[in-house]
Coordinates of C-alpha atoms (C1' of nucleotides) in Angstrom, one line a residue:
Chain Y
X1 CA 85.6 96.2 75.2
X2 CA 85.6 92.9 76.6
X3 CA 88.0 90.2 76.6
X4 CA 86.3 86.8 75.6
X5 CA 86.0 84.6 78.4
X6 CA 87.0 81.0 78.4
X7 CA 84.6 78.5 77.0
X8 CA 82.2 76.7 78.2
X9 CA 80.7 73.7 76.8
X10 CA 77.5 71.8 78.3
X11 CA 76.7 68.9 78.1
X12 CA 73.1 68.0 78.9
X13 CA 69.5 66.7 77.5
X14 CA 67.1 68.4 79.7
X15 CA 66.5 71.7 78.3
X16 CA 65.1 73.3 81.4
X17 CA 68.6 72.9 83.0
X18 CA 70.4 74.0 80.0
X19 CA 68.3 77.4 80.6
X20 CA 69.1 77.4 83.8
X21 CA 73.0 76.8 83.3
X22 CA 73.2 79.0 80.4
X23 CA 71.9 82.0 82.2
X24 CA 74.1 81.5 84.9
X25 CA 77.3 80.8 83.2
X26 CA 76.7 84.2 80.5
X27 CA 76.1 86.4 83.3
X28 CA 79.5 85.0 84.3
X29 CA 81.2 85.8 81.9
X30 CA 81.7 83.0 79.9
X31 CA 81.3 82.2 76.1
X32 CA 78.7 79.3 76.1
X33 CA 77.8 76.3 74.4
X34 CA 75.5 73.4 74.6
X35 CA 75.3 69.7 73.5
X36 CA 71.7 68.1 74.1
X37 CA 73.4 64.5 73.9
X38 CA 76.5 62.3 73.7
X39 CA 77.3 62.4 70.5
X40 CA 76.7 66.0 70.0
X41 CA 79.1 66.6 72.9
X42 CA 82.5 65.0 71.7
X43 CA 82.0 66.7 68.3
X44 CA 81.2 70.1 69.6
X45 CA 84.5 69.1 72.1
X46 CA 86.2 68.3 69.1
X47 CA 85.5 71.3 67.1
X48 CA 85.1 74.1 69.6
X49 CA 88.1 73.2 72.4
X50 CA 86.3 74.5 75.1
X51 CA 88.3 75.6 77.9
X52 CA 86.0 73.6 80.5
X53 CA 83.2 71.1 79.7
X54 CA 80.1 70.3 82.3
X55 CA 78.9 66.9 82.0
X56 CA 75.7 65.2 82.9
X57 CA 75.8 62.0 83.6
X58 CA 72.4 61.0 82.7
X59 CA 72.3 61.1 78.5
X60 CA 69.7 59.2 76.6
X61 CA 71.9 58.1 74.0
X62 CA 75.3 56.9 75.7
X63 CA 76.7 56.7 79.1
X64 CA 78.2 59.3 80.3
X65 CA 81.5 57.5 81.8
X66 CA 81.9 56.4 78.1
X67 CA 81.9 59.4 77.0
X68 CA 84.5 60.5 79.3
X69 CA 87.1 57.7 78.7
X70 CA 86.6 58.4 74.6
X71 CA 87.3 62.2 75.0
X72 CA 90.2 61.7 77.7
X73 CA 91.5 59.2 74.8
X74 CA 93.2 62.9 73.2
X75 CA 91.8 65.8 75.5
X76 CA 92.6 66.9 79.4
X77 CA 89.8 69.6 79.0
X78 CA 89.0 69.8 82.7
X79 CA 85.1 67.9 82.9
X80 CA 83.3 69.1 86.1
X81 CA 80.7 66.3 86.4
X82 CA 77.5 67.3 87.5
X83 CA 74.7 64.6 88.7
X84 CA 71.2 63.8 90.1
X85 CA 72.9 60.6 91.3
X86 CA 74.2 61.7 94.5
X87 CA 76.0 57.3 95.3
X88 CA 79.4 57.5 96.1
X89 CA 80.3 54.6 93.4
X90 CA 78.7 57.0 91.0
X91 CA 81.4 59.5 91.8
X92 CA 83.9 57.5 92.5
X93 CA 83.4 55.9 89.2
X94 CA 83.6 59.4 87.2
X95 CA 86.2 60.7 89.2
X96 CA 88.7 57.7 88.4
X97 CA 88.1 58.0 84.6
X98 CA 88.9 61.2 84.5
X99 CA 86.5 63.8 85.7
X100 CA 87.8 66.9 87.8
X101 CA 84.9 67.5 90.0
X102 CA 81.4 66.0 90.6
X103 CA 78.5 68.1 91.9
X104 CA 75.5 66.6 92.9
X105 CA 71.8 68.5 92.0
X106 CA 70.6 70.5 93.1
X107 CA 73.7 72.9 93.4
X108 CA 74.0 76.6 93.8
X109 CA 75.8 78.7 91.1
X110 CA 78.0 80.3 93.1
X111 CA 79.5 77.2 93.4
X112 CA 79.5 75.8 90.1
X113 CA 81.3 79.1 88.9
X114 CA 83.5 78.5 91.7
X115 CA 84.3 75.3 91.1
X116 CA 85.1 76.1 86.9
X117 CA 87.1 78.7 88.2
X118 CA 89.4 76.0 90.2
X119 CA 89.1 74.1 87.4
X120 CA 90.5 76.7 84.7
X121 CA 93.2 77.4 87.4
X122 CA 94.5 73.9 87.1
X123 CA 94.2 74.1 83.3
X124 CA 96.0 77.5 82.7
X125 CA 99.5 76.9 83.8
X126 CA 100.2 75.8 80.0
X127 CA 97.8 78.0 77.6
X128 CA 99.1 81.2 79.0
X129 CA 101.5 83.2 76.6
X130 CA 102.6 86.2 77.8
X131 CA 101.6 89.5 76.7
X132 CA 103.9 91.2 75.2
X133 CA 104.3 95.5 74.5
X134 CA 105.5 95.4 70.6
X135 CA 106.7 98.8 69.6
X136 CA 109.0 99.0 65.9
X137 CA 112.4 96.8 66.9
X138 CA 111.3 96.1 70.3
X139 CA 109.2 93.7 72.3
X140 CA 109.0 94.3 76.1
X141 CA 108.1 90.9 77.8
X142 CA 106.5 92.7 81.4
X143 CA 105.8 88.9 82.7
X144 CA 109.6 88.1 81.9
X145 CA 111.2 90.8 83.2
X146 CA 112.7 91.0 79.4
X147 CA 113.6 93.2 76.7
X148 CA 114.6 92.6 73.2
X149 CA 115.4 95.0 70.5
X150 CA 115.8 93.3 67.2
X151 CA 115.0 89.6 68.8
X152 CA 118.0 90.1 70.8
X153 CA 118.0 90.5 74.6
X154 CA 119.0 93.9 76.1
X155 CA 119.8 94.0 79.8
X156 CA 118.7 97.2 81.6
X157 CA 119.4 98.2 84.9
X158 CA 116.4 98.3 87.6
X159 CA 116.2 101.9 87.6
X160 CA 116.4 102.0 83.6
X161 CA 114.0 99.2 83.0
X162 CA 111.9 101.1 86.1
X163 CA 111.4 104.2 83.9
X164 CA 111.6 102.3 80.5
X165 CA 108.1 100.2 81.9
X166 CA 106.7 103.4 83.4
X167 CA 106.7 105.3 79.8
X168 CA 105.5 102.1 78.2
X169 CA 102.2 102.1 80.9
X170 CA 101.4 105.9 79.7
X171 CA 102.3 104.9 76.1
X172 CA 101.9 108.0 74.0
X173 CA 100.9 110.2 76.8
X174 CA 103.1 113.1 78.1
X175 CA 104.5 111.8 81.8
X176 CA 105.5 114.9 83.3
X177 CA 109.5 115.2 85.6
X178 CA 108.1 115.0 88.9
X179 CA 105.4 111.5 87.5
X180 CA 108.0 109.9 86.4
X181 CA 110.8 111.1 89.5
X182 CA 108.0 109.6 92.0
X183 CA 107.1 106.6 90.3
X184 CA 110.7 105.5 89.1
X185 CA 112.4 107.0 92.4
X186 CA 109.4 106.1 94.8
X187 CA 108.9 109.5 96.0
X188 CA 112.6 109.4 97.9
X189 CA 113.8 113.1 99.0
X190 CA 117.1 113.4 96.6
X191 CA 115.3 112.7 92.9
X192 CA 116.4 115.6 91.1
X193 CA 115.2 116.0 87.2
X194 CA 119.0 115.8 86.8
X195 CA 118.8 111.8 87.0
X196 CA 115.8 111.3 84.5
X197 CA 118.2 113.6 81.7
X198 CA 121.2 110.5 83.1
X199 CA 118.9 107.4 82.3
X200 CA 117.2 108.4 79.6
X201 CA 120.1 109.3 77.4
X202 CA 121.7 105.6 78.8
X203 CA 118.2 104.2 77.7
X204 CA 118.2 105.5 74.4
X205 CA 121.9 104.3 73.8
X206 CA 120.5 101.2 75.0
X207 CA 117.5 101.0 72.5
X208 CA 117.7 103.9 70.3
X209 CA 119.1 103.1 66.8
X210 CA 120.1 106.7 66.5
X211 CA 120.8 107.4 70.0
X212 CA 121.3 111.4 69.2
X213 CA 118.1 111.7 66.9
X214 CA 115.7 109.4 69.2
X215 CA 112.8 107.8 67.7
X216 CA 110.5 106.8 70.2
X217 CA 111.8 107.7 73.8
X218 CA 111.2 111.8 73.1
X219 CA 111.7 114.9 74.9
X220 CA 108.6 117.4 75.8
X221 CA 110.6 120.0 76.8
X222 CA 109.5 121.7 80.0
X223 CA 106.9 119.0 80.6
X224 CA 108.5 115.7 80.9
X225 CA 109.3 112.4 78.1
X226 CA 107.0 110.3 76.5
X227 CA 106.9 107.1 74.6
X228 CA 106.2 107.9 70.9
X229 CA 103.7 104.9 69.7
X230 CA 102.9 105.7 66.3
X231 CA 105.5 107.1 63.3
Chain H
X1 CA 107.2 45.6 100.4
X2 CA 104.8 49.0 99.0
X3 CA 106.3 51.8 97.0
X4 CA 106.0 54.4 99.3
X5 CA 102.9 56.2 98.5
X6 CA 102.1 59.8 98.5
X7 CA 102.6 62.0 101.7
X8 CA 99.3 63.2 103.1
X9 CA 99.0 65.8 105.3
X10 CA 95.8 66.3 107.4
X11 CA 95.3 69.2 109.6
X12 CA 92.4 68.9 112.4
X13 CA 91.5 69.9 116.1
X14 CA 89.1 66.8 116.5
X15 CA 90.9 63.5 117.5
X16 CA 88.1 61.5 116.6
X17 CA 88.2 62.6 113.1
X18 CA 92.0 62.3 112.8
X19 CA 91.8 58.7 114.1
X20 CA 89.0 57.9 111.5
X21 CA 90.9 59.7 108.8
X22 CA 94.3 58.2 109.6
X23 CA 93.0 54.6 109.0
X24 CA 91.3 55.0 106.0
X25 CA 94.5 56.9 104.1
X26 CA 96.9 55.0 105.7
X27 CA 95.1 51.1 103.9
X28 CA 94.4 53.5 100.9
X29 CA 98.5 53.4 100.6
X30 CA 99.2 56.7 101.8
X31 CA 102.1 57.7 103.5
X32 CA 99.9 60.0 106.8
X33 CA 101.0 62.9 108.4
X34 CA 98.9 65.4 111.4
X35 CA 98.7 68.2 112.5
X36 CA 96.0 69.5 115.6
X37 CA 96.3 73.0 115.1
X38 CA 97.3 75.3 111.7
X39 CA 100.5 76.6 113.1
X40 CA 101.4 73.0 113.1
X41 CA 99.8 72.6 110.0
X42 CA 102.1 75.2 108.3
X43 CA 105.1 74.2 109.6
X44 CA 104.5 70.3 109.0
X45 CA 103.8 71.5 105.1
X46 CA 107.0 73.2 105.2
X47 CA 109.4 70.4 106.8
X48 CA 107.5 67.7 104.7
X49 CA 106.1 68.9 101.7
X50 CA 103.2 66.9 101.4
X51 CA 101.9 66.1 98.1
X52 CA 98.1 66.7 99.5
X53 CA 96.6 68.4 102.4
X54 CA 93.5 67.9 103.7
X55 CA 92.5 71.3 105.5
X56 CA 89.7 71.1 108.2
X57 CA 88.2 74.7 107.9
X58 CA 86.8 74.8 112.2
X59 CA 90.5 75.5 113.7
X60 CA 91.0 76.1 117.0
X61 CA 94.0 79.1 116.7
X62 CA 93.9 80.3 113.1
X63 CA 91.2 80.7 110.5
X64 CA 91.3 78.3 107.8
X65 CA 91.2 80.7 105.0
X66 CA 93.9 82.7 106.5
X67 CA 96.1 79.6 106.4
X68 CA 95.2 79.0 102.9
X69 CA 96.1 82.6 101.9
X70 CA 99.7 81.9 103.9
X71 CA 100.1 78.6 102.2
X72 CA 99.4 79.8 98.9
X73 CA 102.3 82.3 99.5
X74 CA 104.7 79.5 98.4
X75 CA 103.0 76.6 97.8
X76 CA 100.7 75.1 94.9
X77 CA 100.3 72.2 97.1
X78 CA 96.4 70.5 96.3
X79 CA 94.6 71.6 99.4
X80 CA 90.9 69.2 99.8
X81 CA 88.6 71.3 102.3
X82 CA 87.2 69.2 104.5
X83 CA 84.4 71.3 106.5
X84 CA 80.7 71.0 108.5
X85 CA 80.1 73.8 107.1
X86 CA 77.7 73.2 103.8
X87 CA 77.1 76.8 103.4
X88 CA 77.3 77.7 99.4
X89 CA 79.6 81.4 100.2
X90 CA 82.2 79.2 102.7
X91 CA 83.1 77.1 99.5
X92 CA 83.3 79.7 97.4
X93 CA 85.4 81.3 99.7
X94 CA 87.9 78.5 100.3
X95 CA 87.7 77.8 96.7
X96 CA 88.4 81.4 95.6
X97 CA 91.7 82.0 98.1
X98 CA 93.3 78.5 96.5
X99 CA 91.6 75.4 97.3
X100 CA 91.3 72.4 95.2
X101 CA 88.4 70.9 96.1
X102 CA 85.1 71.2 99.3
X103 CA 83.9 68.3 101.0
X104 CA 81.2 68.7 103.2
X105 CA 81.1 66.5 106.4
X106 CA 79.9 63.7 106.7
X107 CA 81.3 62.1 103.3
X108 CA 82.3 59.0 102.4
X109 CA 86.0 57.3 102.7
X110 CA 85.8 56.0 98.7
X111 CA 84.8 59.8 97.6
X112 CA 87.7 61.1 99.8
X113 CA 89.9 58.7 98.1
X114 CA 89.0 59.8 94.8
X115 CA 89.2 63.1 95.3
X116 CA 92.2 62.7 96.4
X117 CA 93.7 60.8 93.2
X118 CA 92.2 63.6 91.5
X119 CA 94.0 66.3 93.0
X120 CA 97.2 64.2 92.4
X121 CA 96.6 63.9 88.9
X122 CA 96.5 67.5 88.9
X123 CA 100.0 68.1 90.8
X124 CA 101.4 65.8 88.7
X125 CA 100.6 67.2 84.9
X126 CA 100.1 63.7 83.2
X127 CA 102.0 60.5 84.2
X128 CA 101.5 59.4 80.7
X129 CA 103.1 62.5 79.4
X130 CA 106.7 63.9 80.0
X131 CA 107.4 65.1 83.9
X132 CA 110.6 66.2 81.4
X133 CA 112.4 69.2 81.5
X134 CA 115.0 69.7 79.1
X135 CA 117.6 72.8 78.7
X136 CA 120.7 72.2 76.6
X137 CA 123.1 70.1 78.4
X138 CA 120.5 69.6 81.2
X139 CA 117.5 66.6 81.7
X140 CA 115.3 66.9 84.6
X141 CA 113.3 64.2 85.5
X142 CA 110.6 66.1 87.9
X143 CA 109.1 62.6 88.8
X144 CA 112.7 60.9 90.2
X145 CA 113.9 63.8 91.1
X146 CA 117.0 63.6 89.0
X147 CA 118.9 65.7 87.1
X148 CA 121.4 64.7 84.5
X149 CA 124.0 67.1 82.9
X150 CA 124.9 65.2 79.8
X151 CA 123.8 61.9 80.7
X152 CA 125.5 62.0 84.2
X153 CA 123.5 62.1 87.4
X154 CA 124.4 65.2 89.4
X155 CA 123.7 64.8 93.1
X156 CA 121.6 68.0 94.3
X157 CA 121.3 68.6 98.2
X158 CA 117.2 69.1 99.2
X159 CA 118.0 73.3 99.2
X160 CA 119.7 73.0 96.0
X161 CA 116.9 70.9 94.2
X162 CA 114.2 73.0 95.5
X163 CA 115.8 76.5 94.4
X164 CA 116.6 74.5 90.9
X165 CA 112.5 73.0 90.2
X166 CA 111.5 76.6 91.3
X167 CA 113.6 78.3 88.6
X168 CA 112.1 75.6 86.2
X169 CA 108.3 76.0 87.1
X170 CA 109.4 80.1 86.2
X171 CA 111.7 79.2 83.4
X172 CA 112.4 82.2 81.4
X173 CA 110.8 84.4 83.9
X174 CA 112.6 86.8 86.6
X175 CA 111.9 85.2 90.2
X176 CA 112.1 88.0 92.9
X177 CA 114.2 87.2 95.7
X178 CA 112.0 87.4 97.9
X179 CA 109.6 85.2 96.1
X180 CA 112.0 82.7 95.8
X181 CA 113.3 82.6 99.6
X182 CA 109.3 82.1 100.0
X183 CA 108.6 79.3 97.7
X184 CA 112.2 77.6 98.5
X185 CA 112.4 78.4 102.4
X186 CA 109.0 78.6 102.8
X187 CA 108.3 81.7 104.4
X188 CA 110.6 80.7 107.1
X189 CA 111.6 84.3 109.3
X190 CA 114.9 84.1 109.1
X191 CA 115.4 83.6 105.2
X192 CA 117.9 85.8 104.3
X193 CA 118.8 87.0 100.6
X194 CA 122.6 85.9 101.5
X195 CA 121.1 81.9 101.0
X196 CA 119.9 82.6 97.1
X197 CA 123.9 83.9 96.7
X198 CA 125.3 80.9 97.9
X199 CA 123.0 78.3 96.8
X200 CA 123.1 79.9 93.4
X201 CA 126.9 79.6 93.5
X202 CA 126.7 76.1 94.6
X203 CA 124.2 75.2 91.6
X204 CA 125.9 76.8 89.3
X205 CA 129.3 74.6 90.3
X206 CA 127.3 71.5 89.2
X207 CA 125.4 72.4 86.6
X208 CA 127.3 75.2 84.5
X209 CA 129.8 74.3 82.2
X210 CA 131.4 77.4 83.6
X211 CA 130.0 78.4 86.6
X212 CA 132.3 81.8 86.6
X213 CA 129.8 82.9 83.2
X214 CA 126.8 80.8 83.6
X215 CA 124.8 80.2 80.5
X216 CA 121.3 79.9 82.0
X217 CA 121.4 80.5 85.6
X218 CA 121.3 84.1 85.3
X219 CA 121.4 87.0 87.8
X220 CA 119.6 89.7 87.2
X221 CA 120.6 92.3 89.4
X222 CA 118.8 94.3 92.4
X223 CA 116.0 92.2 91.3
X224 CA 116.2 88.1 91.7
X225 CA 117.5 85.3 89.5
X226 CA 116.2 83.8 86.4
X227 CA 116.6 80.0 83.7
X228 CA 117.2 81.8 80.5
X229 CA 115.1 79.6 78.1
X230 CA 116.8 80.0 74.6
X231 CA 114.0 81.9 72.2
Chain X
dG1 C1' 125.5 138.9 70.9
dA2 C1' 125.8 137.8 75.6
dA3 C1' 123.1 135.7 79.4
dC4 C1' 120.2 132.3 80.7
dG5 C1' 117.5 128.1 81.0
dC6 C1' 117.1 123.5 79.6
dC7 C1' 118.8 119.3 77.9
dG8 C1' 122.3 115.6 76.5
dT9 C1' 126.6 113.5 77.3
dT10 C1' 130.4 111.7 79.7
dA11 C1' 133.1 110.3 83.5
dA12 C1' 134.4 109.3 88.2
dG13 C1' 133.7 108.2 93.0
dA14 C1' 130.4 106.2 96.3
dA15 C1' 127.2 102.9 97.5
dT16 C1' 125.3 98.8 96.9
dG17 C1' 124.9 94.1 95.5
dC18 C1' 127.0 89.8 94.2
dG19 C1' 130.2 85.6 94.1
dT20 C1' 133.1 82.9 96.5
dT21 C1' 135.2 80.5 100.2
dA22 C1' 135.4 78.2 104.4
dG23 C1' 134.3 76.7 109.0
dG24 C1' 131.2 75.5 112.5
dA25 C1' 126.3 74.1 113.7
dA26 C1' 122.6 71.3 112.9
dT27 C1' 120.6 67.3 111.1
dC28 C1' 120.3 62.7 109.3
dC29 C1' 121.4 57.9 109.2
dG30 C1' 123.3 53.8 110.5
Chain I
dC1 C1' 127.0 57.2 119.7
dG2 C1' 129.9 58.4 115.5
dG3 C1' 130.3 59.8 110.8
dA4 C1' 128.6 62.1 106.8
dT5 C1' 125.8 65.2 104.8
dT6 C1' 123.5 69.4 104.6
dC7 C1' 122.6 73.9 106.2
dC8 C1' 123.7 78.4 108.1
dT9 C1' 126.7 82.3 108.7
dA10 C1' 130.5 85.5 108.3
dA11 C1' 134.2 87.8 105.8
dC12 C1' 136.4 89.6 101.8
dG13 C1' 137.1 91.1 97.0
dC14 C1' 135.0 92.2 92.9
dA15 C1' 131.4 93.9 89.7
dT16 C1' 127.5 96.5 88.9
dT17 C1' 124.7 100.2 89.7
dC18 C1' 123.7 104.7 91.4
dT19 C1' 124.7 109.3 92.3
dT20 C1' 126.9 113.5 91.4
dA21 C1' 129.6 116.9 89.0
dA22 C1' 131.4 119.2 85.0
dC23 C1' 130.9 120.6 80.2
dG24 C1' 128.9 121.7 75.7
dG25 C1' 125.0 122.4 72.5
dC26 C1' 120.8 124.6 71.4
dG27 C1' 117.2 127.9 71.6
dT28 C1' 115.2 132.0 73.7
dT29 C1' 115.3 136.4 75.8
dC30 C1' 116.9 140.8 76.9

DNA sequence: GAACGCCGTTAAGAATGCGTTAGGAATCCG
DNA sequence: CGGATTCCTAACGCATTCTTAACGGCGTTC
């Protein structure tokens, strides 16, 4: 399965360079859409939010540094100009209202899918939300460093959030003593099975509800622990 | 009298360049700063924090991708290429390891310019909207550089404000030691994790109510520090 | 039913990491 | 050049974390 990629919205009227762009931006792995005028373009901007927007400046029915200052009027959706009109008071002009970049045609796709990728860079540091692991009463935060059972924090040790994150990445699956003793332990000489019996019972006071009859963390006897994921 | 401007920071082998470059930034209102070589370049951008480099890619002594890599280590600084080179796969390439935008020589001082205000619009999220950060007793005005704890200004030495901003850009998140004696030292050898301990003590003795059990500066042990964010 | 293997639990000492203080070096600024 | 600020470094006590050992329960085997 694939993730959807960000969205791309392009505006332009000639439809040669729509096929053009639109080959060259699906192949890349972006969800595409197209305005063939002005108008079409803010409402489509409206509707959609696309994550990035590539603007001619050459529309028939308004000018395209119009139509930048009316969608920077409620929108920072990065806008990576692209142009026949290769004057420097052409970019200047579309820079200063609010454009992120300005290529001039003709311009290799390489670096226009170079140049969105800056641009969703500068974009991203607000729109991400971390991914979270949700399992019953708790919800590991991996970006955060954080766990909570119940919505309230739990602090674990590094070696007990160590093995707690190593189950959670074979979720479900079996991980055998000597997995886990190399990936919590890094492969150091002393790990003995002894310390995984140690940390996982401190674990399951920590997270358990009913530390003695444990829910999720579970024992394979003779093989190793695994994290239960469905009940 | 000016407001001085934004720092600059240009780093190029050819004095001809330089000399050209320096006048035109310097009646554009920006504060100018040089370096010949990217050793110099790398330690300029640590001593001075510049709010914009402009990166010749031809160095004499280091590649210019490899000092983009180290840069990006522990800076988000905007970095402008500035190149001969025209070649599509070169600007992809700085592009792809972290730079904000390609010129190609020769270009024009009012594109530069632009370029320029562009990539400080992007440091800078919004001068219309809130450079705000606000954390129970705690306002930080990213802009001034100031930091009020209930109203009052609390003075922060240059150390101190750094480690603080960097917990803030992470807020909520755990921040490795060692990634923050990179973004705060900058990669400097001799950064030792003895600094975070007393800087955090220091911070915490002006900003914690009581710094013996601090609310939000949290330590999170064997692993780095972290701004709890109340969720 | 005793012996054994495997696991959970608890606790205590060892090792490590952390907070704190303070003094001297380095730097900045007038 | 002198004073003030800021930074670096070392030392010490305390807290947390890790390691290790001892003991008891449970099931299986002989």
């Amino acid at each position: 399965m694939t993730i959807p990629g960000p969205q791309v919205l392009l505006v332009e009227d000639e439809p040669q360079m729509r096929r053009f762009l639109r080959v060259a931006l699906e192949s890349g792995g972006y969800r595409y859409l197209e305005a063939a005028s002005g108008q079409e373009g803010l409402t489509l901007a409206v509707q959609h939010r696309p994550d990035v927007i590539l603007l001619d400046l050459g529309l028939p029915d308004m000018d395209g540094l119009d139509l930048m200052t009316r969608l920077r009027e409620w929108s920072r959706v990065p806008v990576i100009v692209i142009s026949a009109r290769g004057q420097e008071t052409d970019k200047v002009g579309a820079l200063d209202v609010g454009a992120d970049d300005y290529l001039t045609k003709p311009f290799g796709t390489g670096e226009l899918l170079a140049r969105i990728r800056v641009a969703l860079r500068h974009a991203d540091p607000g729109t991400a939300e971390d991914p979270r692991f949700t399992l019953g009463r708790w919800q590991v935060d991996l970006a955060k460093r954080q766990v909570l059972v119940e919505g309230r924090e739990i602090h674990l040790t590094p070696l007990e959030y160590r093995l707690f994150t190593t189950l959670i990445r074979h979720a479900g699956k079996v991980v055998t003593h000597r997995q886990l003793l190399k990936e919590v332990w890094g492969g150091v000489a002393g790990a003995q099975p002894l310390y995984l019996r140690v940390y996982m019972a401190q674990l399951r006071h920590k997270l358990e509800e009913d530390p003695s009859r444990p829910r999720y963390l579970q024992t394979e006897p003779g093989v190793g622990y695994r994290l239960k994921t469905e009940d």
